[in-house]
mmCIF file of C-alpha atoms and ligand atoms in Angstrom:
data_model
loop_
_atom_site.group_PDB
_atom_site.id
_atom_site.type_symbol
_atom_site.label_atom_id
_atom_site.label_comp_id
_atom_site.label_asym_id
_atom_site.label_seq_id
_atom_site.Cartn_x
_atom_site.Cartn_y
_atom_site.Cartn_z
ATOM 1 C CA UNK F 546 16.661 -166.781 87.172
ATOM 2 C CA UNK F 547 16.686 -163.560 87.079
ATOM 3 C CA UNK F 548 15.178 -161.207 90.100
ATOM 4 C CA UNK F 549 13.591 -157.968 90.154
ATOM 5 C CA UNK F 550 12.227 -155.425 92.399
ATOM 6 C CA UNK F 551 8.561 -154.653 92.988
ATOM 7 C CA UNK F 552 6.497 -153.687 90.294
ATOM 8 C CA UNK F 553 6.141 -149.725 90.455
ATOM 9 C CA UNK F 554 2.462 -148.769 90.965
ATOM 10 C CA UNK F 555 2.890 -146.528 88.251
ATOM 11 C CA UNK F 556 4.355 -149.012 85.636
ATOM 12 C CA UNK F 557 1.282 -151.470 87.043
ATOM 13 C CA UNK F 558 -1.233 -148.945 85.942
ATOM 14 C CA UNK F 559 0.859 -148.839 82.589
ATOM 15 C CA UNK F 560 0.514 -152.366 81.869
ATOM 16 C CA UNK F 561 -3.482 -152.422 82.715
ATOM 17 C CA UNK F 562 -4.279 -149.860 80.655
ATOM 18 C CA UNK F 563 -2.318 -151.444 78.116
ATOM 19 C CA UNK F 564 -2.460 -155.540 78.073
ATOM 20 C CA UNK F 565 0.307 -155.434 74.389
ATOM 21 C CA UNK F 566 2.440 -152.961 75.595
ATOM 22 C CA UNK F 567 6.490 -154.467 76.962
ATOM 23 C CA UNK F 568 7.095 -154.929 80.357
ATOM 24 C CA UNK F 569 9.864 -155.276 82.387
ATOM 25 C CA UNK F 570 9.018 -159.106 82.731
ATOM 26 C CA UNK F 571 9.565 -158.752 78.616
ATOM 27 C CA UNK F 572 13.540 -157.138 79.338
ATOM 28 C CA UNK F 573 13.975 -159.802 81.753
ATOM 29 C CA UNK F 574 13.039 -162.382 79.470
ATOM 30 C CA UNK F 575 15.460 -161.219 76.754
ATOM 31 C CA UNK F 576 18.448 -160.615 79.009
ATOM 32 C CA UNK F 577 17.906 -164.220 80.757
ATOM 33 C CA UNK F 578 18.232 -165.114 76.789
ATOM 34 C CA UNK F 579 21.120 -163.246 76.557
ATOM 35 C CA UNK F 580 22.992 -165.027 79.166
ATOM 36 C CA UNK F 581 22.098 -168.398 78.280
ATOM 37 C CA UNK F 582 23.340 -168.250 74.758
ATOM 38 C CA UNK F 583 19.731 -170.137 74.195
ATOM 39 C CA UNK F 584 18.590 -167.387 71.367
ATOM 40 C CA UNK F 585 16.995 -168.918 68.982
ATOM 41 C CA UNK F 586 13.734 -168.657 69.679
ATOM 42 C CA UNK F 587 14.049 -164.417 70.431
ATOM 43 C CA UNK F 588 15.649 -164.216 66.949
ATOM 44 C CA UNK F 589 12.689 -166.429 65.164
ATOM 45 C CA UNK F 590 10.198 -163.578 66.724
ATOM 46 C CA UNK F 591 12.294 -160.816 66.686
ATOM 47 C CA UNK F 592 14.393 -161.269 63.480
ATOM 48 C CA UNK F 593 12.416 -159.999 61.266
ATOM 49 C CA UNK F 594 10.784 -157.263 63.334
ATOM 50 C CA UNK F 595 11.366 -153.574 61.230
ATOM 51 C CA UNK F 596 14.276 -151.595 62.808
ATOM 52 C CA UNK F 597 16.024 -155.031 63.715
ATOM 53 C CA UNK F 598 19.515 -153.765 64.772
ATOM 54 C CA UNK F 599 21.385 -157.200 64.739
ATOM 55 C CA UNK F 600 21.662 -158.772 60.937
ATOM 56 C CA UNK F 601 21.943 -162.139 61.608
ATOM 57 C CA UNK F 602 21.562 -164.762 64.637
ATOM 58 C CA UNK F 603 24.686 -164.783 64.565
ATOM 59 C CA UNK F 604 25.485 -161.001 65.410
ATOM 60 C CA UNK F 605 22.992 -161.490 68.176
ATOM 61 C CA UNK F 606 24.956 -164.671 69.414
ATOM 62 C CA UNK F 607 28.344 -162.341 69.026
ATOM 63 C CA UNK F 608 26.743 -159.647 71.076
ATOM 64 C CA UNK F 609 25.401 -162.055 73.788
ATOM 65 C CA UNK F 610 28.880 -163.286 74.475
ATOM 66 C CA UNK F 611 30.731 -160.503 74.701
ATOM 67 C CA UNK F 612 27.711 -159.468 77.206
ATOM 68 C CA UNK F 613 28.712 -163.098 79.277
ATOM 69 C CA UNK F 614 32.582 -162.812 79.172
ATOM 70 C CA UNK F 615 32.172 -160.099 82.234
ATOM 71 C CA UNK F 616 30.641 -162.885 84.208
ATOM 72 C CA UNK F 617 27.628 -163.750 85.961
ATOM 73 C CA UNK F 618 25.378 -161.229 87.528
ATOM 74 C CA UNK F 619 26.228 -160.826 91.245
ATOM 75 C CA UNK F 620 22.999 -158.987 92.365
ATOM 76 C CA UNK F 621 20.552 -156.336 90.239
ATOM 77 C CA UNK F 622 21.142 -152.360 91.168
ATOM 78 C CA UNK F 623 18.225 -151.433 89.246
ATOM 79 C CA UNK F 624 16.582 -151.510 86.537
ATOM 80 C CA UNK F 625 13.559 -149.560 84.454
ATOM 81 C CA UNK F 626 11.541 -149.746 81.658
ATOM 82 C CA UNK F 627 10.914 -146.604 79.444
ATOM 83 C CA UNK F 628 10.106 -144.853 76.184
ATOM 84 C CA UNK F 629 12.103 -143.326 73.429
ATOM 85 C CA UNK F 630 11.182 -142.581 69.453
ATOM 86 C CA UNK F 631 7.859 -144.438 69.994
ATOM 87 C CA UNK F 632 10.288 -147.698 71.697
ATOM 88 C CA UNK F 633 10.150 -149.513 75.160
ATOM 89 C CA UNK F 634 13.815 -149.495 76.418
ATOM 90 C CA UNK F 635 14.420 -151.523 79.306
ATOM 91 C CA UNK F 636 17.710 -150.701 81.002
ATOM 92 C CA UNK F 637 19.022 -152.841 83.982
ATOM 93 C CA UNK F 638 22.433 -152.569 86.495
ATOM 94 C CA UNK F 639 23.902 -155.020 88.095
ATOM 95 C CA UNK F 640 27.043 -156.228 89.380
ATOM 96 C CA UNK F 641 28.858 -158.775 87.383
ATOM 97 C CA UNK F 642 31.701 -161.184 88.612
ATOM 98 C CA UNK F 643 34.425 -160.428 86.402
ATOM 99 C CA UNK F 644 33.904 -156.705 86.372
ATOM 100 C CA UNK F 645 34.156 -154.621 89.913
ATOM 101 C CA UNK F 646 31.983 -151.602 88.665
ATOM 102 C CA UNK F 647 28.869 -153.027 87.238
ATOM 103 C CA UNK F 648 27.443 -153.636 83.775
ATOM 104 C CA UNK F 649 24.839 -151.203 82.147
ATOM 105 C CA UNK F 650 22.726 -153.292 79.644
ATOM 106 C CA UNK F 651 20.052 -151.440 77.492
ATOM 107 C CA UNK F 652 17.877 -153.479 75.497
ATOM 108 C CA UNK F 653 14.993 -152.136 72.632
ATOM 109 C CA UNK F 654 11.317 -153.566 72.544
ATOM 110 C CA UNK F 655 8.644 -152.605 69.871
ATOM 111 C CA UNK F 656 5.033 -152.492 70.725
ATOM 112 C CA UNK F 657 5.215 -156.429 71.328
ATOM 113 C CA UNK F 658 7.705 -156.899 73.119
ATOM 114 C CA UNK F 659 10.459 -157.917 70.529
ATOM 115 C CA UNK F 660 14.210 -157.454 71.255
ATOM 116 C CA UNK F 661 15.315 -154.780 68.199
ATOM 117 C CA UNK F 662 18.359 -154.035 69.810
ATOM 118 C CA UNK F 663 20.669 -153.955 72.822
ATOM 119 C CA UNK F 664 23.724 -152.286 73.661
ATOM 120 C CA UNK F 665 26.059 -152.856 77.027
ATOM 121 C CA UNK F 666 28.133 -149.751 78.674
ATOM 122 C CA UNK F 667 29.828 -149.502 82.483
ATOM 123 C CA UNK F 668 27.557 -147.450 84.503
ATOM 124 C CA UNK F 669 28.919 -143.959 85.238
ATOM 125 C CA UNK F 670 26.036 -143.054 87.748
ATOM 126 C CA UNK F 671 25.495 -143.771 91.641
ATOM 127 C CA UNK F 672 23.351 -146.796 92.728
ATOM 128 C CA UNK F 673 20.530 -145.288 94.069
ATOM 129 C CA UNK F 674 20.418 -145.161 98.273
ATOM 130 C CA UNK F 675 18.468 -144.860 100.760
ATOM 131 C CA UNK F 676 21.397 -144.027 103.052
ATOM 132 C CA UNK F 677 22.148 -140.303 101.890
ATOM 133 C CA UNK F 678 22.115 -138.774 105.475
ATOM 134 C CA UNK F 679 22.952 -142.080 107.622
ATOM 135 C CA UNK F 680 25.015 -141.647 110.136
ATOM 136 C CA UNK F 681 26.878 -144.745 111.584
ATOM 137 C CA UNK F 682 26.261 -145.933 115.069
ATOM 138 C CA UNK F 683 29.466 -147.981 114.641
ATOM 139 C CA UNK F 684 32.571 -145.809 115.426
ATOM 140 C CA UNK F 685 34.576 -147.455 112.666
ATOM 141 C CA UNK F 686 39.095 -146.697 113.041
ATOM 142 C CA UNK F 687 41.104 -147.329 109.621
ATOM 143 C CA UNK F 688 41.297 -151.365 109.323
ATOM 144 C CA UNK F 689 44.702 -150.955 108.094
ATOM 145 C CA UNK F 690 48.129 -149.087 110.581
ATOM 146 C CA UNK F 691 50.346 -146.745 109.101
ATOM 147 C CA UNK F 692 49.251 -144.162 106.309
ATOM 148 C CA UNK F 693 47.056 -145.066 103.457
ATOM 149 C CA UNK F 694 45.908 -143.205 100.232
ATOM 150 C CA UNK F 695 42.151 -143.551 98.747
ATOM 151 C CA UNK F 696 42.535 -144.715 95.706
ATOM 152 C CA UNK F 697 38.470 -144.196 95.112
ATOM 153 C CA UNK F 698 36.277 -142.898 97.885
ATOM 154 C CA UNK F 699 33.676 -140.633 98.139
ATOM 155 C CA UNK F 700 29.851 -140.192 97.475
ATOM 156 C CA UNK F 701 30.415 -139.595 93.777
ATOM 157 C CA UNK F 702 31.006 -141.491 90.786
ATOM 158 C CA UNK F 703 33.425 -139.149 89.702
ATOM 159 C CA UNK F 704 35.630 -139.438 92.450
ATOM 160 C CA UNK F 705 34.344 -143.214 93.242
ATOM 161 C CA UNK F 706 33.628 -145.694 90.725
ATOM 162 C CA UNK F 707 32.347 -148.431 93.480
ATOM 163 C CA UNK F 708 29.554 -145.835 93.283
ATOM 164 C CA UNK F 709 27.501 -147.454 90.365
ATOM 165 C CA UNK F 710 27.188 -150.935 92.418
ATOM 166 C CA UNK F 711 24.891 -150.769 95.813
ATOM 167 C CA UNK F 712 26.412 -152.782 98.109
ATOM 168 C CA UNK F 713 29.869 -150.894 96.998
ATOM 169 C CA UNK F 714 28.150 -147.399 96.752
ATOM 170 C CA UNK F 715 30.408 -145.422 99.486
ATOM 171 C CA UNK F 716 33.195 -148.145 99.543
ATOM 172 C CA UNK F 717 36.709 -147.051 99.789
ATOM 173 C CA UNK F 718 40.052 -148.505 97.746
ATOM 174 C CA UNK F 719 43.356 -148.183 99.840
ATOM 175 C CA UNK F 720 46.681 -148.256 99.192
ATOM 176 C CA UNK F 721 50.118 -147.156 100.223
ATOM 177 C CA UNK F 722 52.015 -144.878 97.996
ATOM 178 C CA UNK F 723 55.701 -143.448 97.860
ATOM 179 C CA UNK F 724 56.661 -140.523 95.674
ATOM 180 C CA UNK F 725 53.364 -140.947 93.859
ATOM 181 C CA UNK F 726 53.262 -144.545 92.942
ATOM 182 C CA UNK F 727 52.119 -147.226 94.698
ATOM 183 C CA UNK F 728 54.812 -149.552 93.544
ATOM 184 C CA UNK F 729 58.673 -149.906 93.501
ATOM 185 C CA UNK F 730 60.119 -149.967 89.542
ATOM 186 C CA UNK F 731 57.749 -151.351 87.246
ATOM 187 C CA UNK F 732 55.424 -153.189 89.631
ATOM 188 C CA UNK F 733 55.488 -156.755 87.759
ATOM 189 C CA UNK F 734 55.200 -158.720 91.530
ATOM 190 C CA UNK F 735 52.948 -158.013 94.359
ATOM 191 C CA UNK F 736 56.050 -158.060 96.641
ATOM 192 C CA UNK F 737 56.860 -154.567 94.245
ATOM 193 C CA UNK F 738 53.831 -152.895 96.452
ATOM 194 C CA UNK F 739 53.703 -151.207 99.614
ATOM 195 C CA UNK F 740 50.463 -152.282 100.827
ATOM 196 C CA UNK F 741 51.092 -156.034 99.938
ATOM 197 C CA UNK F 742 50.927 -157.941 103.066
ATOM 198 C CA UNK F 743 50.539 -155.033 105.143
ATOM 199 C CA UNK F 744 48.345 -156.246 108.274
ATOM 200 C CA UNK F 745 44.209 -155.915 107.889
ATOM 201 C CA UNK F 746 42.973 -155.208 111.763
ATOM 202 C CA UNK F 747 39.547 -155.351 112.698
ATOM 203 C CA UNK F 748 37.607 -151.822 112.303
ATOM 204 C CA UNK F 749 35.659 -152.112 115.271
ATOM 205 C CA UNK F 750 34.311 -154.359 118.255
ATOM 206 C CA UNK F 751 32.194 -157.644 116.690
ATOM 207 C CA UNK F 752 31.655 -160.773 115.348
ATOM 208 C CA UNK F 753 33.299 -162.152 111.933
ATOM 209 C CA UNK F 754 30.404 -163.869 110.086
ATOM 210 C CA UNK F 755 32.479 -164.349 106.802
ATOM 211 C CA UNK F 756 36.103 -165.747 106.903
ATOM 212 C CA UNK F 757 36.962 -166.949 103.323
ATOM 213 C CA UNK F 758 40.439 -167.373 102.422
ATOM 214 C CA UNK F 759 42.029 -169.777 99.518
ATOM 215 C CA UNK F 760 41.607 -167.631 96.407
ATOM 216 C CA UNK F 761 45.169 -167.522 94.999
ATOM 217 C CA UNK F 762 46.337 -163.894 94.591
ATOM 218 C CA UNK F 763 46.928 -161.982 91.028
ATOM 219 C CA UNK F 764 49.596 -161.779 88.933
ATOM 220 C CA UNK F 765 49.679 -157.427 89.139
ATOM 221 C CA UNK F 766 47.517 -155.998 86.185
ATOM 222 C CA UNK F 767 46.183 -159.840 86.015
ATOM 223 C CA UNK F 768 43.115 -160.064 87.758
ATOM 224 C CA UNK F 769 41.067 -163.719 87.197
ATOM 225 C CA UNK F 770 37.249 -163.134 86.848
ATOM 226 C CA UNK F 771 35.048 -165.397 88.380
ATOM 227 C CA UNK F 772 35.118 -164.371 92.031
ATOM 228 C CA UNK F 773 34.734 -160.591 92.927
ATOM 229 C CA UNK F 774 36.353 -159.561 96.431
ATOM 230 C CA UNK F 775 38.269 -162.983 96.774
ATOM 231 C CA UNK F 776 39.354 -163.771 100.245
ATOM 232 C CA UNK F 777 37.287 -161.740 102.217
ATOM 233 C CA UNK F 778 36.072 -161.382 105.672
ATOM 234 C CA UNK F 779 32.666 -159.768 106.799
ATOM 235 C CA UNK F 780 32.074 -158.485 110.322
ATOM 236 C CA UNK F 781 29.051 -157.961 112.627
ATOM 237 C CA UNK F 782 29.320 -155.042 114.520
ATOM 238 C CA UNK F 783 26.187 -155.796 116.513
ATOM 239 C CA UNK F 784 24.184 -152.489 115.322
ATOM 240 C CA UNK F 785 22.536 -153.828 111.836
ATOM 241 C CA UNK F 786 26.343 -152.379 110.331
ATOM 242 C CA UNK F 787 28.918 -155.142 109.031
ATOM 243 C CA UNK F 788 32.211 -154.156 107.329
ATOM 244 C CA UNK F 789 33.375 -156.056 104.428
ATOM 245 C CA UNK F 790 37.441 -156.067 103.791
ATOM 246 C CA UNK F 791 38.532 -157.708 100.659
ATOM 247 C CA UNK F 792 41.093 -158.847 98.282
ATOM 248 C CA UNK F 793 42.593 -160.269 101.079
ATOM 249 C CA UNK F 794 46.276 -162.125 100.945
ATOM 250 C CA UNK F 795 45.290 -165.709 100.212
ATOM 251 C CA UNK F 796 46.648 -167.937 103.644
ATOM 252 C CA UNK F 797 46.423 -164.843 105.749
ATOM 253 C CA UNK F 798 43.503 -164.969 107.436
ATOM 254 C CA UNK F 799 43.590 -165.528 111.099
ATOM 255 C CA UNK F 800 39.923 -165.595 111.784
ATOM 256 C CA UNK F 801 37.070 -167.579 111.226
ATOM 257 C CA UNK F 802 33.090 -167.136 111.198
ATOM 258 C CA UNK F 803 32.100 -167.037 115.175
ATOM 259 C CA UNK F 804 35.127 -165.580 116.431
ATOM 260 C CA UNK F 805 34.692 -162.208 118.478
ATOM 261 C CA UNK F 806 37.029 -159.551 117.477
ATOM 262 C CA UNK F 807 38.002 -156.469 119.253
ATOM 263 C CA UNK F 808 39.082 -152.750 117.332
ATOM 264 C CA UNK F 809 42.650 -153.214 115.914
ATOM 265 C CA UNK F 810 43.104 -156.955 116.243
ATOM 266 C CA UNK F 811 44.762 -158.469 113.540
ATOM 267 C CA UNK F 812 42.804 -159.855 110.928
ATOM 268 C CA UNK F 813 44.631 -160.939 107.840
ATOM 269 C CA UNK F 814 46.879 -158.873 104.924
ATOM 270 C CA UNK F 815 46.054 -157.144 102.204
ATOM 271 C CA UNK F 816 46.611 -159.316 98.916
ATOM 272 C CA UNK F 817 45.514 -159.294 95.474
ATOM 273 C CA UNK F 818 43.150 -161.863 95.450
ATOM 274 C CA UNK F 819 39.446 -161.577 93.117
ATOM 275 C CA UNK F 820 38.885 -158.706 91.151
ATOM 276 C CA UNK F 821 41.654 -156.699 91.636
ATOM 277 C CA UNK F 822 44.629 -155.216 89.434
ATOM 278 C CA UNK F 823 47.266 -154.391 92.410
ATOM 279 C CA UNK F 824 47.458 -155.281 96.101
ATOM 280 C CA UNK F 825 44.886 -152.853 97.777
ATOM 281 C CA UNK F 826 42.508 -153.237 100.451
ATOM 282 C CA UNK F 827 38.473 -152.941 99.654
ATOM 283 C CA UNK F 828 36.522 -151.272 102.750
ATOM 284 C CA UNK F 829 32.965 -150.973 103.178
ATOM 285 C CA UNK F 830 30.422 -150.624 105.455
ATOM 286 C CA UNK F 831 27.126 -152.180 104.616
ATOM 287 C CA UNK F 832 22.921 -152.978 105.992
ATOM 288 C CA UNK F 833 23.562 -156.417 105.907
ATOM 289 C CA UNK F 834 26.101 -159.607 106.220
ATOM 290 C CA UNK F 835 25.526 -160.391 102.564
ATOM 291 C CA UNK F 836 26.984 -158.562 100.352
ATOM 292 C CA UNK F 837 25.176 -159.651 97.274
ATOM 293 C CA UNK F 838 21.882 -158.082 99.045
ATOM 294 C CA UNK F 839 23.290 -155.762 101.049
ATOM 295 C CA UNK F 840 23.393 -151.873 100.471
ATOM 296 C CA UNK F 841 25.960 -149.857 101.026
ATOM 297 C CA UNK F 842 26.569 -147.426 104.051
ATOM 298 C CA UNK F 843 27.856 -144.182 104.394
ATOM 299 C CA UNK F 844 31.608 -144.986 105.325
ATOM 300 C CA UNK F 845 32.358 -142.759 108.048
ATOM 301 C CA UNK F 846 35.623 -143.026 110.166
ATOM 302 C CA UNK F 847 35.763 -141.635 113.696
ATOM 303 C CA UNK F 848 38.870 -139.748 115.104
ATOM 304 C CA UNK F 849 41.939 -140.403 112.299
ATOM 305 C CA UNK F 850 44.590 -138.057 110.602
ATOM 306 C CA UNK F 851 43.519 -137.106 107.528
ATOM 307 C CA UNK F 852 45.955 -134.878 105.053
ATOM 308 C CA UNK F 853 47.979 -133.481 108.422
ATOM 309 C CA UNK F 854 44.669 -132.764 110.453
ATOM 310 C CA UNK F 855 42.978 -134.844 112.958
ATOM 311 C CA UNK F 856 39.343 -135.389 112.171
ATOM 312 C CA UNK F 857 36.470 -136.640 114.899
ATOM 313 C CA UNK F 858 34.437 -138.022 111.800
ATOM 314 C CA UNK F 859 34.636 -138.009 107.926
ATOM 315 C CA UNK F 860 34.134 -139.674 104.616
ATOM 316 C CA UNK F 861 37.145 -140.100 103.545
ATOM 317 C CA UNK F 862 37.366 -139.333 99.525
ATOM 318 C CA UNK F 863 39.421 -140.376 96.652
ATOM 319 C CA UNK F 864 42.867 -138.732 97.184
ATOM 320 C CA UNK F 865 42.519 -138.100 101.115
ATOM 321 C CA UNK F 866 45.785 -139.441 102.966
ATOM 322 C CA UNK F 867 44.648 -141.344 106.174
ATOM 323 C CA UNK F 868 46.211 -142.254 109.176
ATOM 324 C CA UNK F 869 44.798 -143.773 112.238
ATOM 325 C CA UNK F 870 45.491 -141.691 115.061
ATOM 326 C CA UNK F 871 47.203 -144.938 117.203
ATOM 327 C CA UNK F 872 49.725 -144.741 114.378
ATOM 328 C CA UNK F 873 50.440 -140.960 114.229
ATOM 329 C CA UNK F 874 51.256 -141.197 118.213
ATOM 330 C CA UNK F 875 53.803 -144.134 117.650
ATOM 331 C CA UNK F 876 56.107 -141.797 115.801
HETATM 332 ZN ZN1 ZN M 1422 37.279 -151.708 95.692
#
């Protein structure tokens, strides 16, 4: 099934004043149709409908699996119902398993609720949050020693495509880079990278809640759908914050749900494992262990170098340099 928020009193009153008119029950409806494949009965309804934009069954069919080969839906970012040329559009967001930045589907309703049309895009807005001016009570260090580049990071999409997916909205993507690239020659193995199998050390003080390892790692450029931050490991920090890290080196992880973890103990490597193109580490702090529910935090880091200058706290954001001040001093 597929879930939605709350009815919006507004859209309520919408739908008493007018018992015909589509709802977003109606959008649900078709996408659900969508994803099964089972279509035949939307296309006896809506097949013949003026302003049909598929031709055949067929097209619809075509359309509805190019919709499933980006996977399942991990969790709904939002979605809305609203009017254009005298036409309901319902538009939804959601995360999808075998794409990390979320699928945009828009579908077309006449007065009855028949499906005219339907397109799919990537989102290229930020998830809406609650969060805007949060400011952590966990004092969060670089998971990660040495120096690191953000690959995304940030509070926009432009400079952070986690930013269209909630639990991912302030996320960061880190890797090591030399001369400007992140690998040595063309990058074909994940032994060609500088953050592969780099150590992962715990963020802060807490308890790991998530531990899951076995999700072979990517060929580079490869990734396998199915399975979106493979081996991952998701820590309680004991003030309603947990920190996600994944992507993790399949067989690295030295912890397991229960343990207690102090800042900087070793945790696992970075890897290539779930959706992910080149060994990197995925960071973010979230309101809640579970990552398909959760929403995303502001991710703030307390007292680190970042591009030469020692910070108390920041955001970092795509293109800062970061080092952890316990690694500057070592030099
Ligand atoms: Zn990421």
């Amino acid at each position: 099934m597929l879930r939605g928020p709350p009815m919006t009193l507004g859209l309520l009153l919408s739908l008493m004043l007018s018992q015909s008119a589509p709802s977003l029950g109606q959008g649900r409806a078709h996408v659900e149709a969508l994803r099964t494949g089972e279509l035949n009965k939307t296309w006896a309804r809506s097949g013949k409908a003026p302003g049909q934009q598929f031709k055949s069954l067929a097209a619809l069919q075509k359309f509805a699996a190019g919709l499933r080969s980006y996977g399942e839906e991990s969790k709904l970012v939002s979605e809305g119902l609203s009017e254009r040329n005298g036409l309901a559009v319902y538009q939804r967001v959601a995360g999808v398993t075998n794409w990390a930045r979320g699928l945009e589907v828009e579908l077309t309703m006449d007065g009855q609720g028949r499906l005219l049309g339907a397109s799919m895009k990537f989102p290229t807005k930020e998830a809406a949050t609650a969060y805007g001016s949060y400011r952590a009570l966990v004092k969060l260090r670089l998971p990660l020693d040495d120096t690191w580049h953000v690959l995304w990071g940030g509070r926009t999409w432009e400079e952070n495509r986690h930013a269209s997916v909630s639990d991912m909205r302030f996320a960061l993507d880190l890797l090591q880079r030399k001369n400007g690239s992140s690998a040595v020659g063309r990058g074909q193995k994940n032994e060609d990278y500088f953050a592969w199998s780099q150590p992962v050390v715990a963020p802060a003080d807490g308890v790991v809640v998530v531990a899951d390892d076995g999700v072979v790692d990517n060929q580079p450029n490869h990734a396998v759908g199915g399975n979106l931050y493979g081996n991952l490991i998701v820590i309680d920090h004991g003030t309603e914050e947990f920190t996600l890290m994944g992507h993790l080196k399949n067989g690295s992880l030295l912890v397991k749900p229960g343990d207690r973890v102090t800042q900087g103990q070793r945790l696992a490597r970075v890897g290539n494992s779930g959706m992910s193109t080149e060994p990197h580490l995925h960071f973010q702090l979230m309101d809640t262990a579970d990552w398909q529910t959760a929403h995303g935090l502001p991710l703030q880091l307390i007292n680190f170098v970042r591009n030469g200058t020692v910070v108390d706290r920041a955001e970092p954001r795509r293109g800062d340099v970061l080092t952890p001040v316990s690694s500057e001093a070592r030099r």
